[in-house]
């Protein structure tokens, strides 16, 4: 069978992927669903901040190494769940050793865990020679978390359903972002639990207007249309986030918003120089600053190495 041949050929090889973070340019909640999730409409955008995952074959089992102290390398890790989901669904016998290098902040509203899961699906598809299509990977992704399908696709996209139904959009205007990540994290489940749908009206985005802004490449319209109904909860739980938004605007950002359920606040700037100036003006603020730009992919395979390459050694 060609798949077995490919898997054998791939044994001893390492695969390295980059898994990119996202921000939500709009996030609207249309209602609560019978399954407990919320019906969403969100325009999502990949950004240049990424985690790196390296994969190599093992005879059995899934082992994860992660240097980040707050990321468990056990069965609760979405990378582990992604690997197990592939093994179970396709009856795979082989295992994998996976090294996860975190750069995306954790519990930040940037889909770091979902990006890692998407990276694991792409990396293991290559390592195990599975030849699964984007659609087949998407079916596994939907079972792992609401943002994993977007992370698999990346770029600019409209997410609907509980977030897993993705329509790829023309790339949003290429722009720069200054991200402010406060020390604390936020639980997405807690934010959704606190959502009062009657109170979110003033925060609701015009999704169609944002869609048009992306299509016609209009940075000013994009910056003016940034809205996220989850801010009603996250800013109530953490009022200091309003100050971070205002600080970004005062420093020169054209628009500012909380990403996802937060707590990361991002400001948008048309060019790199402007982003550097905004970040410099915010020196000393009580948050970690990141400067990055939009990105057109969710996951990228950076390198496939020969048998001589070993995780943690060799090139890369
Ligand atoms: O799907 P994911 O595991 O990322 O979602 C985390 C939590 O966020 C869910 O357990 C649920 O409480 C909430 N959620 C929701 N509606 C969505 C997505 C997430 O209520 N569309």
Short mmCIF file of C-alpha atoms and ligand atoms in Angstrom, two decimals:
data_model
loop_
_atom_site.label_atom_id
_atom_site.label_comp_id
_atom_site.label_asym_id
_atom_site.label_seq_id
_atom_site.Cartn_x
_atom_site.Cartn_y
_atom_site.Cartn_z
CA UNK A 1 0.00 0.00 0.00
CA UNK A 2 1.39 3.43 -0.92
CA UNK A 3 0.62 4.86 2.52
CA UNK A 4 2.70 2.18 4.29
CA UNK A 5 5.56 2.72 1.87
CA UNK A 6 5.46 6.45 2.49
CA UNK A 7 5.34 5.95 6.26
CA UNK A 8 8.38 3.67 6.07
CA UNK A 9 10.22 6.17 3.91
CA UNK A 10 9.35 8.90 6.37
CA UNK A 11 10.67 7.01 9.41
CA UNK A 12 13.79 8.64 10.80
CA UNK A 13 12.88 11.94 9.20
CA UNK A 14 12.02 15.05 11.12
CA UNK A 15 9.34 17.50 10.12
CA UNK A 16 9.31 21.07 11.39
CA UNK A 17 6.25 23.31 11.14
CA UNK A 18 5.33 26.85 12.14
CA UNK A 19 1.86 27.30 13.63
CA UNK A 20 0.59 30.89 13.52
CA UNK A 21 -1.51 32.84 16.01
CA UNK A 22 -4.70 34.73 15.06
CA UNK A 23 -6.64 37.80 16.02
CA UNK A 24 -10.36 38.39 15.52
CA UNK A 25 -11.09 41.50 13.46
CA UNK A 26 -14.76 41.01 14.31
CA UNK A 27 -16.43 38.62 16.72
CA UNK A 28 -20.22 38.45 16.89
CA UNK A 29 -22.30 35.97 18.89
CA UNK A 30 -25.66 35.26 17.27
CA UNK A 31 -27.14 33.07 19.99
CA UNK A 32 -26.69 30.13 22.30
CA UNK A 33 -26.97 26.66 20.81
CA UNK A 34 -28.66 23.59 22.26
CA UNK A 35 -25.22 21.92 22.62
CA UNK A 36 -24.08 24.69 25.01
CA UNK A 37 -21.77 26.37 22.49
CA UNK A 38 -22.46 29.79 21.00
CA UNK A 39 -23.25 30.49 17.35
CA UNK A 40 -20.48 32.75 16.06
CA UNK A 41 -19.69 35.00 13.15
CA UNK A 42 -16.08 36.11 13.23
CA UNK A 43 -13.57 37.43 10.72
CA UNK A 44 -10.25 35.99 11.73
CA UNK A 45 -6.75 36.93 10.65
CA UNK A 46 -3.47 35.03 10.99
CA UNK A 47 -0.58 37.05 12.39
CA UNK A 48 3.17 36.59 12.23
CA UNK A 49 3.60 35.26 15.77
CA UNK A 50 4.19 31.49 15.67
CA UNK A 51 4.99 28.37 17.66
CA UNK A 52 7.39 25.80 16.23
CA UNK A 53 6.75 22.06 16.31
CA UNK A 54 9.21 19.33 15.39
CA UNK A 55 8.15 15.76 14.79
CA UNK A 56 9.97 12.47 14.52
CA UNK A 57 8.73 8.91 14.36
CA UNK A 58 8.56 6.62 17.38
CA UNK A 59 7.60 2.95 17.41
CA UNK A 60 4.49 3.66 19.48
CA UNK A 61 2.88 6.26 21.75
CA UNK A 62 2.95 10.05 21.59
CA UNK A 63 5.52 11.94 23.58
CA UNK A 64 5.56 15.73 23.86
CA UNK A 65 8.44 17.91 25.03
CA UNK A 66 7.60 21.51 25.78
CA UNK A 67 9.85 24.05 27.45
CA UNK A 68 7.03 26.42 28.52
CA UNK A 69 6.32 26.04 32.26
CA UNK A 70 2.57 26.70 31.88
CA UNK A 71 1.99 24.26 29.04
CA UNK A 72 1.47 20.68 30.21
CA UNK A 73 3.25 18.11 28.03
CA UNK A 74 0.66 15.48 28.96
CA UNK A 75 -2.60 14.11 27.59
CA UNK A 76 -4.39 17.43 28.13
CA UNK A 77 -2.18 19.14 25.52
CA UNK A 78 -4.07 19.76 22.26
CA UNK A 79 -1.04 18.51 20.33
CA UNK A 80 -1.36 15.17 22.10
CA UNK A 81 -5.11 15.12 21.43
CA UNK A 82 -4.52 15.88 17.74
CA UNK A 83 -2.04 13.02 17.43
CA UNK A 84 -4.33 10.56 19.22
CA UNK A 85 -7.31 11.65 17.12
CA UNK A 86 -5.36 10.88 13.92
CA UNK A 87 -4.15 7.53 15.28
CA UNK A 88 -7.63 6.46 16.34
CA UNK A 89 -9.47 7.66 13.26
CA UNK A 90 -7.08 6.01 10.82
CA UNK A 91 -6.07 2.99 12.92
CA UNK A 92 -2.37 3.93 12.96
CA UNK A 93 0.12 1.82 14.85
CA UNK A 94 3.15 4.13 14.82
CA UNK A 95 3.97 6.83 17.34
CA UNK A 96 5.67 10.21 17.40
CA UNK A 97 8.00 12.33 19.46
CA UNK A 98 7.02 16.00 19.29
CA UNK A 99 8.93 19.05 20.46
CA UNK A 100 6.87 22.18 20.98
CA UNK A 101 8.59 25.57 21.14
CA UNK A 102 6.11 28.18 22.42
CA UNK A 103 6.30 31.80 21.32
CA UNK A 104 2.56 32.54 21.25
CA UNK A 105 1.47 33.60 24.74
CA UNK A 106 -0.74 31.12 26.60
CA UNK A 107 -4.45 31.72 27.48
CA UNK A 108 -4.17 35.00 25.58
CA UNK A 109 -7.05 34.94 23.06
CA UNK A 110 -4.58 34.32 20.20
CA UNK A 111 -5.48 30.64 19.61
CA UNK A 112 -2.02 29.41 20.60
CA UNK A 113 -3.26 25.96 21.65
CA UNK A 114 -5.44 25.66 18.55
CA UNK A 115 -2.53 26.68 16.33
CA UNK A 116 -0.42 23.93 17.91
CA UNK A 117 -3.18 21.39 17.27
CA UNK A 118 -3.40 22.49 13.62
CA UNK A 119 0.41 22.32 13.37
CA UNK A 120 0.31 18.78 14.79
CA UNK A 121 -2.26 17.68 12.20
CA UNK A 122 -0.17 19.04 9.32
CA UNK A 123 3.15 17.79 10.74
CA UNK A 124 1.91 14.27 11.49
CA UNK A 125 0.12 14.05 8.15
CA UNK A 126 3.54 14.56 6.57
CA UNK A 127 5.56 12.46 9.06
CA UNK A 128 3.26 9.47 8.87
CA UNK A 129 2.78 9.79 5.09
CA UNK A 130 -1.01 9.89 5.47
CA UNK A 131 -1.85 12.04 2.43
CA UNK A 132 -4.97 13.36 4.14
CA UNK A 133 -6.67 16.18 2.29
CA UNK A 134 -7.34 19.57 3.86
CA UNK A 135 -10.98 18.50 4.18
CA UNK A 136 -10.08 15.28 6.03
CA UNK A 137 -7.74 17.18 8.36
CA UNK A 138 -10.57 19.68 8.88
CA UNK A 139 -12.89 16.91 10.07
CA UNK A 140 -10.36 15.91 12.75
CA UNK A 141 -9.69 19.57 13.62
CA UNK A 142 -13.35 20.26 14.37
CA UNK A 143 -13.30 17.67 17.15
CA UNK A 144 -10.33 19.31 18.85
CA UNK A 145 -11.55 22.88 19.39
CA UNK A 146 -13.52 25.69 17.81
CA UNK A 147 -10.48 27.61 16.46
CA UNK A 148 -8.47 24.67 15.09
CA UNK A 149 -10.12 24.74 11.65
CA UNK A 150 -9.24 28.39 11.19
CA UNK A 151 -5.65 27.74 12.28
CA UNK A 152 -5.41 24.94 9.73
CA UNK A 153 -6.53 27.28 6.94
CA UNK A 154 -5.15 30.63 8.13
CA UNK A 155 -4.94 33.92 6.26
CA UNK A 156 -8.17 35.90 6.40
CA UNK A 157 -11.40 33.94 6.86
CA UNK A 158 -14.98 34.08 8.08
CA UNK A 159 -15.65 31.59 10.88
CA UNK A 160 -19.24 30.50 11.54
CA UNK A 161 -21.05 27.81 13.50
CA UNK A 162 -19.18 27.35 16.77
CA UNK A 163 -16.15 28.66 14.86
CA UNK A 164 -15.31 25.53 12.89
CA UNK A 165 -17.06 26.46 9.61
CA UNK A 166 -14.47 28.41 7.61
CA UNK A 167 -14.90 30.47 4.46
CA UNK A 168 -11.59 31.75 3.10
CA UNK A 169 -11.69 35.48 2.26
CA UNK A 170 -9.46 37.60 0.07
CA UNK A 171 -6.47 38.57 2.19
CA UNK A 172 -7.17 41.56 4.46
CA UNK A 173 -5.04 44.63 3.83
CA UNK A 174 -1.52 43.82 4.94
CA UNK A 175 -1.07 45.74 8.18
CA UNK A 176 0.95 45.76 11.38
CA UNK A 177 -0.15 45.00 14.91
CA UNK A 178 1.09 45.95 18.36
CA UNK A 179 -0.12 43.35 20.84
CA UNK A 180 -0.31 43.94 24.58
CA UNK A 181 -0.57 40.78 26.67
CA UNK A 182 -1.16 41.41 30.38
CA UNK A 183 0.29 39.00 32.96
CA UNK A 184 -3.00 37.22 33.65
CA UNK A 185 -4.75 34.71 31.38
CA UNK A 186 -8.47 34.39 30.70
CA UNK A 187 -10.64 31.27 30.53
CA UNK A 188 -12.64 31.23 27.28
CA UNK A 189 -15.36 29.08 28.88
CA UNK A 190 -15.72 31.59 31.73
CA UNK A 191 -16.09 34.50 29.30
CA UNK A 192 -18.80 32.71 27.30
CA UNK A 193 -20.58 31.78 30.55
CA UNK A 194 -20.65 35.47 31.52
CA UNK A 195 -22.06 36.67 28.18
CA UNK A 196 -25.40 38.50 28.31
CA UNK A 197 -26.67 38.54 24.74
CA UNK A 198 -29.14 41.34 25.51
CA UNK A 199 -26.33 43.63 26.61
CA UNK A 200 -23.98 43.26 23.63
CA UNK A 201 -25.90 45.31 21.03
CA UNK A 202 -23.55 48.37 21.09
CA UNK A 203 -20.53 46.11 20.60
CA UNK A 204 -21.86 44.10 17.66
CA UNK A 205 -19.72 44.33 14.53
CA UNK A 206 -20.89 45.00 11.00
CA UNK A 207 -19.47 41.77 9.63
CA UNK A 208 -20.43 42.55 6.04
CA UNK A 209 -18.69 45.95 6.20
CA UNK A 210 -15.53 44.25 7.52
CA UNK A 211 -15.79 41.66 4.79
CA UNK A 212 -15.95 44.45 2.22
CA UNK A 213 -13.01 46.24 3.85
CA UNK A 214 -10.98 43.04 3.40
CA UNK A 215 -12.14 42.56 -0.20
CA UNK A 216 -11.31 46.13 -1.29
CA UNK A 217 -8.15 46.28 0.81
CA UNK A 218 -9.30 49.30 2.84
CA UNK A 219 -7.14 49.64 5.96
CA UNK A 220 -9.07 52.61 7.41
CA UNK A 221 -12.43 50.84 7.09
CA UNK A 222 -10.89 47.71 8.65
CA UNK A 223 -9.50 49.71 11.59
CA UNK A 224 -12.81 51.51 12.10
CA UNK A 225 -14.81 48.27 12.01
CA UNK A 226 -12.94 46.33 14.73
CA UNK A 227 -15.57 44.99 17.19
CA UNK A 228 -15.80 42.02 19.56
CA UNK A 229 -18.90 41.32 21.66
CA UNK A 230 -16.83 39.27 24.14
CA UNK A 231 -15.27 42.56 25.30
CA UNK A 232 -18.50 43.09 27.26
CA UNK A 233 -17.43 40.24 29.57
CA UNK A 234 -13.63 40.39 29.43
CA UNK A 235 -13.51 44.16 30.13
CA UNK A 236 -15.98 43.71 32.99
CA UNK A 237 -13.76 41.00 34.53
CA UNK A 238 -10.60 43.05 33.88
CA UNK A 239 -11.41 46.79 33.55
CA UNK A 240 -7.71 47.59 33.13
CA UNK A 241 -8.00 46.24 29.57
CA UNK A 242 -9.94 49.39 28.62
CA UNK A 243 -6.87 51.38 29.64
CA UNK A 244 -4.64 49.22 27.42
CA UNK A 245 -6.96 49.87 24.46
CA UNK A 246 -6.94 53.61 25.14
CA UNK A 247 -3.15 53.60 25.53
CA UNK A 248 -2.79 51.95 22.11
CA UNK A 249 -5.03 54.57 20.50
CA UNK A 250 -3.21 57.43 22.26
CA UNK A 251 0.11 55.99 21.05
CA UNK A 252 -1.11 56.21 17.45
CA UNK A 253 -2.86 52.92 16.62
CA UNK A 254 -5.69 53.40 14.11
CA UNK A 255 -7.96 51.00 16.00
CA UNK A 256 -7.71 48.68 19.02
CA UNK A 257 -9.57 45.56 20.14
CA UNK A 258 -9.41 42.55 22.44
CA UNK A 259 -8.67 39.36 20.51
CA UNK A 260 -11.08 36.46 21.10
CA UNK A 261 -11.94 36.11 24.77
CA UNK A 262 -8.78 38.05 25.66
CA UNK A 263 -6.89 39.25 27.47
CA UNK A 264 -4.55 40.29 24.61
CA UNK A 265 -5.36 43.74 23.22
CA UNK A 266 -4.11 44.59 19.75
CA UNK A 267 -3.72 47.89 17.98
CA UNK A 268 -3.57 48.12 14.19
CA UNK A 269 -1.10 50.30 12.30
CA UNK A 270 -0.66 50.59 8.52
CA UNK A 271 3.11 50.13 8.40
CA UNK A 272 6.11 48.70 10.24
CA UNK A 273 7.63 52.06 11.14
CA UNK A 274 4.37 53.23 12.70
CA UNK A 275 4.06 49.98 14.66
CA UNK A 276 7.57 50.48 16.05
CA UNK A 277 6.64 54.01 17.14
CA UNK A 278 3.44 52.81 18.86
CA UNK A 279 5.35 50.05 20.67
CA UNK A 280 8.10 52.50 21.71
CA UNK A 281 5.51 54.93 23.10
CA UNK A 282 4.13 52.10 25.25
CA UNK A 283 7.43 51.21 26.88
CA UNK A 284 6.87 50.64 30.60
CA UNK A 285 3.22 49.61 30.20
CA UNK A 286 2.15 46.69 32.40
CA UNK A 287 1.92 44.14 29.60
CA UNK A 288 4.24 42.24 27.29
CA UNK A 289 4.47 43.98 23.90
CA UNK A 290 4.69 42.17 20.58
CA UNK A 291 5.04 43.80 17.17
CA UNK A 292 4.05 41.72 14.18
CA UNK A 293 2.18 41.88 10.88
CA UNK A 294 -0.62 39.93 9.21
CA UNK A 295 0.27 36.54 7.78
CA UNK A 296 -1.29 34.61 4.89
CA UNK A 297 -1.00 31.07 6.25
CA UNK A 298 -2.10 29.18 9.37
CA UNK A 299 0.56 26.45 9.26
CA UNK A 300 3.77 26.27 7.25
CA UNK A 301 6.09 23.31 6.86
CA UNK A 302 9.49 24.86 7.48
CA UNK A 303 11.71 21.87 6.93
CA UNK A 304 11.70 18.16 6.33
CA UNK A 305 15.00 16.62 7.31
CA UNK A 306 16.81 13.42 6.36
CA UNK A 307 17.54 10.49 8.65
CA UNK A 308 20.67 12.22 9.99
CA UNK A 309 18.59 15.06 11.43
CA UNK A 310 17.37 14.60 14.94
CA UNK A 311 15.07 16.76 16.96
CA UNK A 312 17.04 19.38 18.85
CA UNK A 313 20.11 18.87 16.67
CA UNK A 314 21.16 19.52 13.10
CA UNK A 315 19.90 22.29 10.91
CA UNK A 316 17.18 24.72 11.96
O1 LIG B 1 -14.02 24.85 21.40
P1 LIG B 1 -13.10 25.31 22.49
O2 LIG B 1 -12.60 24.18 23.33
O3 LIG B 1 -12.02 26.21 22.02
O4 LIG B 1 -14.02 26.23 23.43
C1 LIG B 1 -13.69 26.54 24.75
C2 LIG B 1 -14.96 26.91 25.49
O5 LIG B 1 -15.49 28.14 25.00
C3 LIG B 1 -16.10 25.90 25.31
O6 LIG B 1 -16.03 24.88 26.28
C4 LIG B 1 -17.32 26.75 25.49
O7 LIG B 1 -17.57 26.95 26.85
C5 LIG B 1 -16.89 28.10 24.93
N1 LIG B 1 -17.32 28.31 23.54
C6 LIG B 1 -18.64 28.61 23.26
N2 LIG B 1 -19.04 28.81 21.97
C7 LIG B 1 -18.16 28.74 20.96
C8 LIG B 1 -16.80 28.45 21.22
C9 LIG B 1 -16.41 28.26 22.52
O8 LIG B 1 -19.48 28.69 24.18
N3 LIG B 1 -18.59 28.93 19.72
#
